[in-house]
Short mmCIF file of C-alpha atoms and ligand atoms in Angstrom, two decimals:
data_model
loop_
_atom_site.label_atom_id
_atom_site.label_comp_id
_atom_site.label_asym_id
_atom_site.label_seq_id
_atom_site.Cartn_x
_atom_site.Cartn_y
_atom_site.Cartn_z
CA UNK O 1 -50.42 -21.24 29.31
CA UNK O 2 -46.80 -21.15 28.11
CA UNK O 3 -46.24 -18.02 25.74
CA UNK O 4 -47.28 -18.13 22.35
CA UNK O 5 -48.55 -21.08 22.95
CA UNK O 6 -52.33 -19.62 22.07
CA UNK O 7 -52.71 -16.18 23.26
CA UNK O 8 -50.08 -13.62 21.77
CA UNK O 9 -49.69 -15.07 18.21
CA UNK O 10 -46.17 -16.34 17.08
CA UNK O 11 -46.09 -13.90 14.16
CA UNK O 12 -45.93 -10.70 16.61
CA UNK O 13 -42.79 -12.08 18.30
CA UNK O 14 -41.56 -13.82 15.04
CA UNK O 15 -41.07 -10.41 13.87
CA UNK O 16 -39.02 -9.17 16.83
CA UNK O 17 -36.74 -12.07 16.68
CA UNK O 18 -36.13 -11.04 12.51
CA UNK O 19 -35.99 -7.48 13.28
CA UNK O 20 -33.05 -8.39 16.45
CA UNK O 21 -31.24 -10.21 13.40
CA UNK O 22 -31.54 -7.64 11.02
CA UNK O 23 -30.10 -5.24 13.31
CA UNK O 24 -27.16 -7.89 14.08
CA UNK O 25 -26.39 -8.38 10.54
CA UNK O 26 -26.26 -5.04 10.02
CA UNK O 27 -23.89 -3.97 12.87
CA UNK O 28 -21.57 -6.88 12.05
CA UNK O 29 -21.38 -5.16 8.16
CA UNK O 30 -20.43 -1.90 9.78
CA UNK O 31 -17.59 -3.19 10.68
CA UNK O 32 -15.26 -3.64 8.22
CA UNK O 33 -17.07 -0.95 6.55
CA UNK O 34 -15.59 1.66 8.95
CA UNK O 35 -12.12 1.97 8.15
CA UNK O 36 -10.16 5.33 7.86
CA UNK O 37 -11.43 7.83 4.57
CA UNK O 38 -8.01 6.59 2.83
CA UNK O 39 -9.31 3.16 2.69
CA UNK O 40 -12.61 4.12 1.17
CA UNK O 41 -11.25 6.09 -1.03
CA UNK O 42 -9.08 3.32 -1.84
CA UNK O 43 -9.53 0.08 -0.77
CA UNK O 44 -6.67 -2.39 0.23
CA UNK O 45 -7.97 -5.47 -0.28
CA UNK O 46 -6.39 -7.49 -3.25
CA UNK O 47 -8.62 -7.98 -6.13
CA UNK O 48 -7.72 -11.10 -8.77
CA UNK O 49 -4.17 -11.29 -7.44
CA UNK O 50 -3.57 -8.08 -8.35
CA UNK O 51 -1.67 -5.62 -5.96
CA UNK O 52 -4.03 -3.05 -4.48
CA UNK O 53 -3.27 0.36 -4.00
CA UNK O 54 -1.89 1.47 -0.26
CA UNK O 55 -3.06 4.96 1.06
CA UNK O 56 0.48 6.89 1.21
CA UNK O 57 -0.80 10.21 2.79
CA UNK O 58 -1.45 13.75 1.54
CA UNK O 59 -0.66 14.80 -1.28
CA UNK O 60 0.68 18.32 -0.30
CA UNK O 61 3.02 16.42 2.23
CA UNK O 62 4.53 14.39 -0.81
CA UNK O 63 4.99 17.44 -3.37
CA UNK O 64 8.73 18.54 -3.67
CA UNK O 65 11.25 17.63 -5.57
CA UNK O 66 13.04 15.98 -2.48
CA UNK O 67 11.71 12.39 -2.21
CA UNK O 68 10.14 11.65 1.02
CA UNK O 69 10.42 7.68 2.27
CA UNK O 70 6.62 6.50 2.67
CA UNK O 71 5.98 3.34 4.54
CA UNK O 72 2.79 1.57 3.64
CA UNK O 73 0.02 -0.14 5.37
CA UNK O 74 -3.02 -2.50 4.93
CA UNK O 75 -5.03 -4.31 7.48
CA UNK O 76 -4.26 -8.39 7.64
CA UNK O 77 -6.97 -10.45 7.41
CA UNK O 78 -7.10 -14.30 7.38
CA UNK O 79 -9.73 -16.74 8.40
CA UNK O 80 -9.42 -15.77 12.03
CA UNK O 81 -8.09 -12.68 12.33
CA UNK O 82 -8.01 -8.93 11.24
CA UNK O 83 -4.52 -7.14 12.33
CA UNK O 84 -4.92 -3.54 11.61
CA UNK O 85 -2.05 -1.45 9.86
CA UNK O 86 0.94 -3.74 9.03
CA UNK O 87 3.57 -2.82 7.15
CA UNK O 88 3.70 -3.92 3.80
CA UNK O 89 6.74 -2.38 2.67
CA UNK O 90 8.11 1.25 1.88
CA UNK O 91 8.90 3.69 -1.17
CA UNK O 92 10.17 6.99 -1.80
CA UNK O 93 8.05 9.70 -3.03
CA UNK O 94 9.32 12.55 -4.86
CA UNK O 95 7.69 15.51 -7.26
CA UNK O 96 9.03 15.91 -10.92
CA UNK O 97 7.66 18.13 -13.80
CA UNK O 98 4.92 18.44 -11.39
CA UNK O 99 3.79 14.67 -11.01
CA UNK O 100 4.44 12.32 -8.49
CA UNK O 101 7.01 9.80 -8.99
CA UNK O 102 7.55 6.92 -6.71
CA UNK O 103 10.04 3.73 -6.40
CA UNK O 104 10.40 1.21 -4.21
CA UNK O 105 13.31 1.37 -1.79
CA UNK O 106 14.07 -2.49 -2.20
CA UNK O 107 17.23 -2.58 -4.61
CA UNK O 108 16.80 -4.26 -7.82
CA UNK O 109 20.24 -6.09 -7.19
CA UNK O 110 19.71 -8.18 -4.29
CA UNK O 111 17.45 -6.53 -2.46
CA UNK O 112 18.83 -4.38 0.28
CA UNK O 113 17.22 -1.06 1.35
CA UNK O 114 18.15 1.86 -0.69
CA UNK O 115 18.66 5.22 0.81
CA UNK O 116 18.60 8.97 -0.26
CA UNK O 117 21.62 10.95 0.06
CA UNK O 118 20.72 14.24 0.24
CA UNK O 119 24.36 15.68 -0.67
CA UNK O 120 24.70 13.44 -3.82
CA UNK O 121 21.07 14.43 -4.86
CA UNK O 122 21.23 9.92 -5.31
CA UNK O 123 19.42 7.17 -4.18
CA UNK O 124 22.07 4.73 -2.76
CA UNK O 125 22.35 1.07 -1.78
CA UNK O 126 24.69 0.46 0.97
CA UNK O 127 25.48 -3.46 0.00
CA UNK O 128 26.65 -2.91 -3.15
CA UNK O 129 27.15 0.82 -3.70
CA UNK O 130 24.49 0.53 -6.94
CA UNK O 131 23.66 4.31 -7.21
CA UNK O 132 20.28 5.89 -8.85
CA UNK O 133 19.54 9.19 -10.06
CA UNK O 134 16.42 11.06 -9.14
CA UNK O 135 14.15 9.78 -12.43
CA UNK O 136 15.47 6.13 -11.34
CA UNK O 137 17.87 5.20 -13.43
CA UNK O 138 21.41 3.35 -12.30
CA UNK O 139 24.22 5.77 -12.25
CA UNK O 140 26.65 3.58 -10.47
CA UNK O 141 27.21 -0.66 -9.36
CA UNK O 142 25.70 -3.56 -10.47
CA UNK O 143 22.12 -3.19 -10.43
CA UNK O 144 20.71 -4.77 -13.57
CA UNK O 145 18.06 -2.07 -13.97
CA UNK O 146 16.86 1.02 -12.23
CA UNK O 147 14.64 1.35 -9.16
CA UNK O 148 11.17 -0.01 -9.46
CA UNK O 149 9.02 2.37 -10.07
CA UNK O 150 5.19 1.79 -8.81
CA UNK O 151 2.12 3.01 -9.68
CA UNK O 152 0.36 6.11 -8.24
CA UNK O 153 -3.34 7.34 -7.97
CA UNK O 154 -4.53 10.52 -6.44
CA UNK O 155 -7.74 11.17 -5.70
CA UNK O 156 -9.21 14.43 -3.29
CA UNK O 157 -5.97 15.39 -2.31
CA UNK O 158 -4.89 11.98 -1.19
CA UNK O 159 -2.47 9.52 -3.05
CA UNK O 160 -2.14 6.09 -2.87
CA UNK O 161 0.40 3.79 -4.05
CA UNK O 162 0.62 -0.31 -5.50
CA UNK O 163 3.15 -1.60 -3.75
CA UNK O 164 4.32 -4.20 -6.17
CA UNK O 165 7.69 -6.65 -5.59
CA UNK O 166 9.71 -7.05 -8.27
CA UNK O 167 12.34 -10.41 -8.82
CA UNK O 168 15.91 -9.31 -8.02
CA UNK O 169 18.79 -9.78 -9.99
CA UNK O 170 17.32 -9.30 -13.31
CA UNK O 171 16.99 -6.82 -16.21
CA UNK O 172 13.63 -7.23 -16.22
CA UNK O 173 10.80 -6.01 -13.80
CA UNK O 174 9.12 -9.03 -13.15
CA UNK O 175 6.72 -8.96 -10.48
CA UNK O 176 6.55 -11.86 -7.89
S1 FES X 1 21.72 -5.07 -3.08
FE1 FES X 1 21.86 -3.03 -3.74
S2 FES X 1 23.71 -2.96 -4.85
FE2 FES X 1 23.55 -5.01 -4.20
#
């Protein structure tokens, strides 16, 4: 007599086989639902094309009025694959009047990387000498509007920041 086939009744093992794929299921949710506390606290994922906010680290480490450069990360995820912690791009981080300020490091002229000089108390672009002050704003060169600032939210002593691209060359700050 082949099994199941009369004596133990199909419901008994039935329920093994739906209690083995229950417990499946539910491992293969843990998994993307185990990322680091910064990512629960604020997710990375992109939500109606919107830029999501990007853990940036502790809050005590980012207080000071000399800006600190932040890089940020989110896991890629396409059909296949999930590549944890790429860079998505960098700010800098500074404390004024007791709230966090932060601005992208990618020059609103044409887009090179724009550093802190620590001397000139300035944020500086090496490709065309455009120079910021502290709150931003162009001080020197042909940037066509101050740095870009971007959004911040703190929550439980951690901050996190929308890292949002902005069209060079412009007045404006148009995202793109
Ligand atoms: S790219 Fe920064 S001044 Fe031109």
């Amino acid at each position: 007599m082949s099994p199941g086939a009369g004596g133990e009744p199909d419901g008994g093992r039935r329920a093994v086989l739906k209690l083995g794929i229950g417990a499946l299921g539910l491992g293969l949710a843990a998994v993307p639902a185990a990322p680091a506390i910064g990512y629960l606290l604020f997710p990375s994922g992109s939500k109606g094309g919107e830029a999501a906010f990007l853990p940036a680290g502790k809050r005590s480490a980012l207080a000071g009025a000399t800006p600190v450069r932040v890089d940020l990360y989110a896991d890629k995820v396409d059909a296949w694959n999930k590549t944890p912690d790429v860079k998505l791009g960098s700010c800098w981080v500074l404390e004024r009047d007791g709230a966090l300020h932060a601005f992208s490091t990618v020059c609103p002229h044409l887009g090179c990387a724009v550093d802190f000089d620590a001397e000139a108390q300035k944020f500086k672009c090496p490709c065309h000498r455009s120079a910021f002050g502290l709150d931003g704003s162009v001080e020197a060169g042909p940037s066509p509007r101050p740095l870009d600032s971007l959004e911040i939210k703190e929550q439980d002593g951690l901050v996190a920041i929308r890292l949002v691209r902005y069209r060079q060359g412009v007045a404006d700050k148009e995202p793109v």
